[in-house]
Tab-separated table of C-alpha atoms (C1' of nucleotides) in Angstrom:
chain	number	residue	atom	x	y	z
A	1	MET	CA	-48.659	0.076	32.433
A	2	PRO	CA	-52.103	-0.356	33.969
A	3	ASN	CA	-52.247	0.352	37.664
A	4	ASN	CA	-53.911	-2.991	38.206
A	5	GLN	CA	-50.605	-4.753	37.709
A	6	PHE	CA	-48.986	-2.851	40.541
A	7	LYS	CA	-51.886	-3.737	42.806
A	8	LYS	CA	-51.235	-7.383	42.055
A	9	GLY	CA	-47.579	-6.693	42.750
A	10	GLU	CA	-48.487	-5.486	46.231
A	11	LEU	CA	-50.454	-8.629	46.794
A	12	TYR	CA	-47.500	-10.606	45.551
A	13	SER	CA	-45.249	-9.013	48.138
A	14	PHE	CA	-47.732	-9.758	50.890
A	15	ILE	CA	-47.938	-13.385	50.023
A	16	THR	CA	-44.334	-14.044	49.220
A	17	GLY	CA	-42.447	-12.130	51.727
A	18	LYS	CA	-43.446	-9.656	54.284
A	19	ALA	CA	-45.271	-11.608	56.951
A	20	SER	CA	-43.392	-14.849	56.560
A	21	THR	CA	-39.946	-13.310	56.791
A	22	ALA	CA	-41.073	-11.203	59.735
A	23	ILE	CA	-42.073	-14.329	61.640
A	24	ALA	CA	-38.835	-16.102	60.817
A	25	ARG	CA	-36.754	-13.116	61.839
A	26	ARG	CA	-38.611	-12.790	65.118
A	27	LEU	CA	-38.063	-16.429	65.987
A	28	GLN	CA	-34.408	-16.232	65.003
A	29	LYS	CA	-33.995	-13.299	67.356
A	30	LYS	CA	-35.580	-15.260	70.170
A	31	PHE	CA	-33.113	-18.063	69.519
A	32	ASN	CA	-30.195	-15.653	69.527
A	33	ASN	CA	-31.335	-13.903	72.697
A	34	ALA	CA	-31.682	-17.283	74.395
A	35	GLY	CA	-28.100	-18.086	73.416
A	36	LEU	CA	-29.241	-20.888	71.134
A	37	ASN	CA	-26.767	-21.353	68.313
A	38	LEU	CA	-29.352	-22.545	65.812
A	39	THR	CA	-30.777	-21.216	62.566
A	40	ILE	CA	-34.477	-21.301	61.740
A	41	GLU	CA	-33.751	-23.631	58.848
A	42	GLN	CA	-31.915	-26.038	61.128
A	43	TRP	CA	-34.768	-25.824	63.617
A	44	SER	CA	-37.306	-26.630	60.907
A	45	VAL	CA	-35.446	-29.872	60.203
A	46	LEU	CA	-35.234	-30.788	63.870
A	47	TYR	CA	-38.959	-30.062	64.155
A	48	HIS	CA	-39.795	-32.925	61.808
A	49	LEU	CA	-37.358	-35.248	63.571
A	50	TRP	CA	-38.987	-34.528	66.912
A	51	LYS	CA	-42.253	-35.698	65.448
A	52	GLU	CA	-40.601	-38.875	64.180
A	53	ASP	CA	-36.990	-39.829	64.379
A	54	ARG	CA	-34.963	-41.864	61.868
A	55	LYS	CA	-36.419	-40.222	58.777
A	56	SER	CA	-34.466	-40.540	55.546
A	57	GLN	CA	-33.046	-37.430	53.902
A	58	GLN	CA	-35.628	-37.758	51.144
A	59	GLU	CA	-38.408	-37.799	53.724
A	60	LEU	CA	-36.961	-34.639	55.228
A	61	CYS	CA	-36.930	-33.071	51.758
A	62	ASN	CA	-40.635	-33.769	51.395
A	63	ALA	CA	-41.469	-32.621	54.899
A	64	THR	CA	-39.602	-29.343	54.654
A	65	TYR	CA	-40.202	-28.556	50.961
A	66	ARG	CA	-36.472	-28.435	50.295
A	67	ASP	CA	-34.405	-30.083	47.616
A	68	LYS	CA	-31.810	-32.728	48.313
A	69	PRO	CA	-28.711	-30.553	48.255
A	70	SER	CA	-30.316	-28.173	50.746
A	71	ILE	CA	-31.019	-31.024	53.138
A	72	THR	CA	-27.537	-32.454	52.649
A	73	ARG	CA	-25.990	-29.168	53.712
A	74	LEU	CA	-28.373	-28.535	56.572
A	75	LEU	CA	-27.580	-31.985	57.926
A	76	ASP	CA	-23.859	-31.327	57.498
A	77	ASN	CA	-24.243	-28.336	59.778
A	78	LEU	CA	-26.545	-30.126	62.206
A	79	GLU	CA	-23.993	-32.920	62.464
A	80	LYS	CA	-21.243	-30.384	63.125
A	81	LEU	CA	-23.394	-29.057	65.961
A	82	GLN	CA	-23.782	-32.690	67.111
A	83	LEU	CA	-27.569	-32.429	67.087
A	84	VAL	CA	-28.175	-35.285	64.616
A	85	LYS	CA	-26.317	-38.284	63.247
A	86	ARG	CA	-26.525	-39.948	59.849
A	87	VAL	CA	-26.952	-43.704	60.283
A	88	ALA	CA	-26.769	-45.920	57.205
A	89	SER	CA	-29.908	-48.012	56.770
A	90	GLU	CA	-29.402	-51.746	57.017
A	91	ASP	CA	-32.167	-52.540	54.539
A	92	ASP	CA	-31.069	-50.167	51.811
A	93	ARG	CA	-27.539	-48.912	51.875
A	94	ARG	CA	-28.371	-45.865	49.783
A	95	ILE	CA	-30.450	-44.469	52.613
A	96	ASN	CA	-29.304	-42.455	55.606
A	97	LYS	CA	-31.599	-42.562	58.588
A	98	ILE	CA	-31.283	-39.298	60.461
A	99	CYS	CA	-31.153	-39.747	64.228
A	100	LEU	CA	-31.425	-37.125	66.915
A	101	THR	CA	-28.632	-37.022	69.451
A	102	LYS	CA	-29.291	-36.416	73.135
A	103	GLN	CA	-28.427	-32.775	72.563
A	104	GLY	CA	-30.795	-32.630	69.613
A	105	GLN	CA	-33.620	-34.051	71.698
A	106	LYS	CA	-32.952	-31.610	74.494
A	107	LEU	CA	-33.599	-28.600	72.274
A	108	GLN	CA	-37.219	-29.508	71.581
A	109	GLU	CA	-38.968	-28.149	74.615
A	110	HIS	CA	-37.248	-24.782	74.785
A	111	THR	CA	-37.352	-23.983	71.065
A	112	MET	CA	-40.941	-25.109	70.599
A	113	LYS	CA	-41.905	-22.796	73.422
A	114	LEU	CA	-40.154	-19.916	71.656
A	115	ALA	CA	-41.899	-20.815	68.387
A	116	GLU	CA	-45.245	-20.855	70.144
A	117	GLU	CA	-44.512	-17.454	71.661
A	118	THR	CA	-43.584	-16.131	68.231
A	119	LEU	CA	-46.828	-17.340	66.716
A	120	ASN	CA	-48.772	-15.834	69.586
A	121	ASP	CA	-47.007	-12.518	69.038
A	122	ALA	CA	-47.668	-12.730	65.310
A	123	LEU	CA	-51.322	-13.648	65.553
A	124	GLU	CA	-52.308	-11.368	68.412
A	125	GLY	CA	-55.693	-9.876	67.745
A	126	VAL	CA	-56.450	-12.138	64.795
A	127	PRO	CA	-59.653	-14.137	65.376
A	128	PRO	CA	-59.245	-17.941	65.119
A	129	ASP	CA	-61.682	-18.241	62.219
A	130	GLN	CA	-59.627	-15.740	60.221
A	131	ILE	CA	-56.468	-17.701	60.990
A	132	ASP	CA	-58.151	-20.848	59.712
A	133	LEU	CA	-59.359	-19.143	56.563
A	134	CYS	CA	-55.924	-17.673	55.903
A	135	LYS	CA	-54.381	-21.103	56.354
A	136	GLU	CA	-56.907	-22.533	53.888
A	137	VAL	CA	-56.079	-19.896	51.303
A	138	LEU	CA	-52.360	-20.521	51.647
A	139	GLN	CA	-52.928	-24.263	51.357
A	140	LYS	CA	-55.016	-23.685	48.242
A	141	VAL	CA	-52.240	-21.539	46.777
A	142	TYR	CA	-49.743	-24.270	47.475
A	143	ASP	CA	-51.963	-26.926	45.902
A	144	ASN	CA	-52.593	-24.743	42.864
A	145	LEU	CA	-48.880	-24.543	42.174
A	146	LYS	CA	-47.992	-28.166	42.893
B	1	MET	CA	-44.770	-32.523	74.562
B	2	PRO	CA	-48.408	-31.543	74.133
B	3	ASN	CA	-49.779	-32.172	70.675
B	4	ASN	CA	-50.995	-28.600	70.553
B	5	GLN	CA	-47.446	-27.405	69.944
B	6	PHE	CA	-47.099	-29.486	66.819
B	7	LYS	CA	-50.370	-28.088	65.532
B	8	LYS	CA	-48.918	-24.627	65.936
B	9	GLY	CA	-45.828	-25.887	64.194
B	10	GLU	CA	-47.914	-26.848	61.189
B	11	LEU	CA	-49.445	-23.410	61.172
B	12	TYR	CA	-45.965	-21.971	61.407
B	13	SER	CA	-44.871	-23.833	58.313
B	14	PHE	CA	-47.937	-22.667	56.420
B	15	ILE	CA	-47.306	-19.063	57.202
B	16	THR	CA	-43.566	-18.989	56.846
B	17	GLY	CA	-42.867	-21.119	53.927
B	18	LYS	CA	-44.964	-23.314	51.836
B	19	ALA	CA	-47.161	-21.028	49.795
B	20	SER	CA	-44.758	-18.137	49.540
B	21	THR	CA	-41.839	-20.208	48.313
B	22	ALA	CA	-44.112	-22.022	45.884
B	23	ILE	CA	-45.111	-18.730	44.291
B	24	ALA	CA	-41.541	-17.499	44.080
B	25	ARG	CA	-40.373	-20.771	42.545
B	26	ARG	CA	-43.164	-20.704	39.981
B	27	LEU	CA	-42.329	-17.175	38.908
B	28	GLN	CA	-38.629	-17.971	38.766
B	29	LYS	CA	-39.411	-20.874	36.467
B	30	LYS	CA	-41.426	-18.623	34.197
B	31	PHE	CA	-38.473	-16.264	34.018
B	32	ASN	CA	-36.110	-19.112	33.195
B	33	ASN	CA	-38.421	-20.570	30.566
B	34	ALA	CA	-38.712	-17.157	28.956
B	35	GLY	CA	-34.920	-16.952	28.792
B	36	LEU	CA	-34.870	-14.048	31.246
B	37	ASN	CA	-31.619	-14.065	33.185
B	38	LEU	CA	-33.118	-12.533	36.298
B	39	THR	CA	-33.690	-13.688	39.852
B	40	ILE	CA	-36.899	-13.027	41.757
B	41	GLU	CA	-34.965	-10.921	44.232
B	42	GLN	CA	-33.556	-8.790	41.435
B	43	TRP	CA	-37.029	-8.493	39.951
B	44	SER	CA	-38.472	-7.356	43.269
B	45	VAL	CA	-35.991	-4.472	43.313
B	46	LEU	CA	-36.754	-3.513	39.719
B	47	TYR	CA	-40.444	-3.637	40.593
B	48	HIS	CA	-40.064	-0.729	43.015
B	49	LEU	CA	-37.945	1.215	40.553
B	50	TRP	CA	-40.595	0.845	37.866
B	51	LYS	CA	-43.032	2.491	40.244
B	52	GLU	CA	-40.603	5.325	40.880
B	53	ASP	CA	-37.103	5.701	39.551
B	54	ARG	CA	-34.127	7.332	41.312
B	55	LYS	CA	-34.806	5.843	44.726
B	56	SER	CA	-31.929	5.784	47.175
B	57	GLN	CA	-30.604	2.459	48.387
B	58	GLN	CA	-32.130	3.111	51.791
B	59	GLU	CA	-35.532	3.664	50.185
B	60	LEU	CA	-35.132	0.351	48.379
B	61	CYS	CA	-34.300	-1.293	51.700
B	62	ASN	CA	-37.562	-0.023	53.161
B	63	ALA	CA	-39.595	-0.921	50.105
B	64	THR	CA	-38.281	-4.473	49.845
B	65	TYR	CA	-37.858	-5.261	53.567
B	66	ARG	CA	-34.166	-5.963	53.055
B	67	ASP	CA	-31.154	-4.712	54.955
B	68	LYS	CA	-28.470	-2.527	53.447
B	69	PRO	CA	-25.905	-5.185	52.624
B	70	SER	CA	-28.552	-7.188	50.785
B	71	ILE	CA	-29.471	-4.198	48.646
B	72	THR	CA	-25.826	-3.402	48.025
B	73	ARG	CA	-25.217	-6.879	46.593
B	74	LEU	CA	-28.445	-6.985	44.634
B	75	LEU	CA	-27.547	-3.669	43.032
B	76	ASP	CA	-24.024	-4.916	42.327
B	77	ASN	CA	-25.550	-7.757	40.348
B	78	LEU	CA	-28.180	-5.571	38.694
B	79	GLU	CA	-25.408	-3.202	37.613
B	80	LYS	CA	-23.428	-6.128	36.195
B	81	LEU	CA	-26.507	-7.021	34.181
B	82	GLN	CA	-26.655	-3.357	33.121
B	83	LEU	CA	-30.238	-3.019	34.306
B	84	VAL	CA	-29.624	-0.167	36.767
B	85	LYS	CA	-26.988	2.458	37.456
B	86	ARG	CA	-25.877	4.053	40.716
B	87	VAL	CA	-25.807	7.829	40.346
B	88	ALA	CA	-24.342	9.917	43.175
B	89	SER	CA	-26.825	12.452	44.487
B	90	GLU	CA	-25.814	16.062	44.021
B	91	ASP	CA	-27.531	17.227	47.199
B	92	ASP	CA	-26.026	14.633	49.511
B	93	ARG	CA	-22.947	12.807	48.405
B	94	ARG	CA	-23.607	9.898	50.753
B	95	ILE	CA	-26.650	8.936	48.706
B	96	ASN	CA	-26.793	6.849	45.552
B	97	LYS	CA	-29.829	7.398	43.384
B	98	ILE	CA	-30.633	4.177	41.572
B	99	CYS	CA	-31.593	4.711	37.938
B	100	LEU	CA	-33.075	2.228	35.517
B	101	THR	CA	-31.240	1.748	32.251
B	102	LYS	CA	-33.075	1.357	28.953
B	103	GLN	CA	-32.662	-2.396	29.330
B	104	GLY	CA	-34.005	-2.243	32.846
B	105	GLN	CA	-37.070	-0.333	31.706
B	106	LYS	CA	-37.678	-2.772	28.898
B	107	LEU	CA	-38.085	-5.713	31.281
B	108	GLN	CA	-41.125	-4.263	32.991
B	109	GLU	CA	-43.905	-5.254	30.667
B	110	HIS	CA	-42.871	-8.848	30.068
B	111	THR	CA	-41.985	-9.703	33.659
B	112	MET	CA	-45.038	-8.024	35.151
B	113	LYS	CA	-47.166	-10.090	32.825
B	114	LEU	CA	-45.451	-13.260	34.036
B	115	ALA	CA	-45.968	-12.177	37.644
B	116	GLU	CA	-49.626	-11.563	36.993
B	117	GLU	CA	-49.929	-14.990	35.400
B	118	THR	CA	-48.248	-16.537	38.417
B	119	LEU	CA	-50.638	-14.856	40.817
B	120	ASN	CA	-53.578	-15.948	38.703
B	121	ASP	CA	-52.284	-19.527	38.771
B	122	ALA	CA	-51.751	-19.305	42.519
B	123	LEU	CA	-55.108	-17.789	43.375
B	124	GLU	CA	-57.259	-19.796	40.989
B	125	GLY	CA	-60.501	-20.742	42.675
B	126	VAL	CA	-59.939	-18.481	45.663
B	127	PRO	CA	-62.792	-15.974	46.031
B	128	PRO	CA	-61.740	-12.306	46.054
B	129	ASP	CA	-63.092	-11.686	49.544
B	130	GLN	CA	-60.979	-14.524	50.891
B	131	ILE	CA	-57.933	-13.090	49.160
B	132	ASP	CA	-58.609	-9.749	50.806
B	133	LEU	CA	-59.072	-11.314	54.211
B	134	CYS	CA	-55.887	-13.335	53.837
B	135	LYS	CA	-54.027	-10.208	52.865
B	136	GLU	CA	-55.413	-8.434	55.932
B	137	VAL	CA	-54.295	-11.240	58.218
B	138	LEU	CA	-50.792	-11.216	56.761
B	139	GLN	CA	-50.651	-7.429	57.124
B	140	LYS	CA	-51.758	-7.737	60.726
B	141	VAL	CA	-49.056	-10.343	61.339
B	142	TYR	CA	-46.479	-8.031	59.858
B	143	ASP	CA	-47.672	-5.096	61.960
B	144	ASN	CA	-47.706	-7.229	65.104
B	145	LEU	CA	-44.029	-8.028	64.649
B	146	LYS	CA	-42.820	-4.603	63.579
C	1	DT	C1'	-26.922	-62.308	35.037
C	2	DT	C1'	-26.177	-58.389	33.021
C	3	DT	C1'	-27.752	-54.193	31.211
C	4	DG	C1'	-30.557	-49.999	31.727
C	5	DA	C1'	-33.248	-47.153	34.460
C	6	DT	C1'	-34.402	-45.390	38.933
C	7	DT	C1'	-33.500	-43.727	43.572
C	8	DA	C1'	-30.582	-41.688	47.470
C	9	DG	C1'	-27.391	-38.773	48.456
C	10	DT	C1'	-23.145	-35.530	47.488
C	11	DT	C1'	-20.404	-31.816	45.323
C	12	DG	C1'	-19.632	-27.453	42.741
C	13	DT	C1'	-21.209	-22.954	41.536
C	14	DT	C1'	-23.998	-18.767	41.818
C	15	DT	C1'	-27.137	-15.774	44.292
C	16	DA	C1'	-28.956	-14.035	48.460
C	17	DA	C1'	-29.763	-13.016	53.791
C	18	DC	C1'	-27.881	-11.729	58.080
C	19	DT	C1'	-24.496	-9.873	61.387
C	20	DA	C1'	-20.673	-7.105	62.518
C	21	DA	C1'	-17.289	-3.969	61.459
C	22	DC	C1'	-15.995	-0.531	58.485
C	23	DT	C1'	-15.585	4.335	55.503
C	24	DA	C1'	-17.399	8.628	54.155
C	25	DT	C1'	-20.499	12.345	54.400
C	26	DA	C1'	-23.668	15.270	56.831
C	27	DT	C1'	-25.665	17.489	60.961
C	28	DG	C1'	-26.010	19.657	65.416
C	29	DC	C1'	-24.159	21.695	69.277
C	30	DC	C1'	-20.548	24.155	71.872
D	1	DG	C1'	-14.450	26.133	63.512
D	2	DG	C1'	-14.300	21.618	65.804
D	3	DC	C1'	-16.128	17.566	67.881
D	4	DA	C1'	-19.732	14.070	68.704
D	5	DT	C1'	-23.323	11.767	66.563
D	6	DA	C1'	-26.176	10.083	63.021
D	7	DT	C1'	-26.882	8.497	58.306
D	8	DA	C1'	-25.645	6.134	53.658
D	9	DG	C1'	-23.423	2.753	51.859
D	10	DT	C1'	-19.614	-1.102	51.562
D	11	DT	C1'	-16.923	-5.202	52.923
D	12	DA	C1'	-16.093	-9.679	55.249
D	13	DG	C1'	-17.716	-14.034	56.828
D	14	DT	C1'	-21.268	-17.640	57.616
D	15	DT	C1'	-25.490	-20.004	56.323
D	16	DA	C1'	-28.780	-21.312	53.010
D	17	DA	C1'	-31.380	-22.073	48.266
D	18	DA	C1'	-31.423	-23.454	43.459
D	19	DC	C1'	-29.548	-25.906	39.671
D	20	DA	C1'	-26.545	-29.140	37.281
D	21	DA	C1'	-23.593	-32.829	37.292
D	22	DC	C1'	-22.037	-36.470	39.733
D	23	DT	C1'	-21.455	-41.413	42.560
D	24	DA	C1'	-23.355	-45.418	44.581
D	25	DA	C1'	-26.872	-48.669	45.414
D	26	DT	C1'	-31.135	-50.903	43.948
D	27	DC	C1'	-34.468	-52.782	40.831
D	28	DA	C1'	-36.481	-54.671	36.672
D	29	DA	C1'	-36.510	-56.851	32.399
D	30	DA	C1'	-34.386	-59.383	28.758
DNA sequence: TTTGATTAGTTGTTTAACTAACTATATGCC
DNA sequence: GGCATATAGTTAGTTAAACAACTAATCAAA
């Protein structure tokens, strides 16, 4: 086995796991320490609803890069936590519009602050132009695989 | 809510999810298409065993950034597939040395080739120096959060 | 207008991550 | 030797991802 392949393997682990899971774990810990009973996955759904409410489940799939069953279950749990409500669309009865509850809205400010902190922790000492370039590379990777 | 926070949110989603899950999904598909009954997570454990056999479970935890229960279950499944075997250490009976079976060894060449293909697909058109810089940024992120 | 295809969402099943609580072995100190 | 502590690994319970198979509503074309 040529050594080259293991080098690529290292690169693979960088891209697929290490940094991204570290960020998610850090944010999750901040949530837990703040007494917020919320998973990162649930937060990532709320995030897109804070930008624009009343999205359909399909729109949430596209926004969060998840498939439909994943969104169904995440919304099940978010409804149990009374953070969102499914509201049947009047125009098209197949569609659920997902609405934030008061409680769901209230979480925005605090959790976004914790997310910002997490990113600041993560990116400390990384120059802005390198952040931009890294973002470009990751976007390119995503586009390449679309 | 200042718009700045949503910009950071976008960055967050770039780093934590999009590209990395796209790569993993692509490789998983290659495995499935090749008729390999193997998850990416299982493969990532085998990967470290191919580099060096007879690692303890704790060493696999460190190598793969997983906790002990995760490794326990992954090894349960890898044992079911008869790709590895737990062998009690003679020096310290708390320790399991994880050994590749013949079948486990045989998977290396094919799957590493598919992983290399996946990385080539993912990184097509990205100059090597940008790949290196991206890798450095992700390493820095990981170190910042350690 | 009815039939066929498409779209939106749900359910079932398997695999995996994370936390907490647990057992068993080893180590260090008195 | 005996006790406290640390280390290696397992088990239990919840949440989530991926895939396949499913229901219900809509749309389009004959």
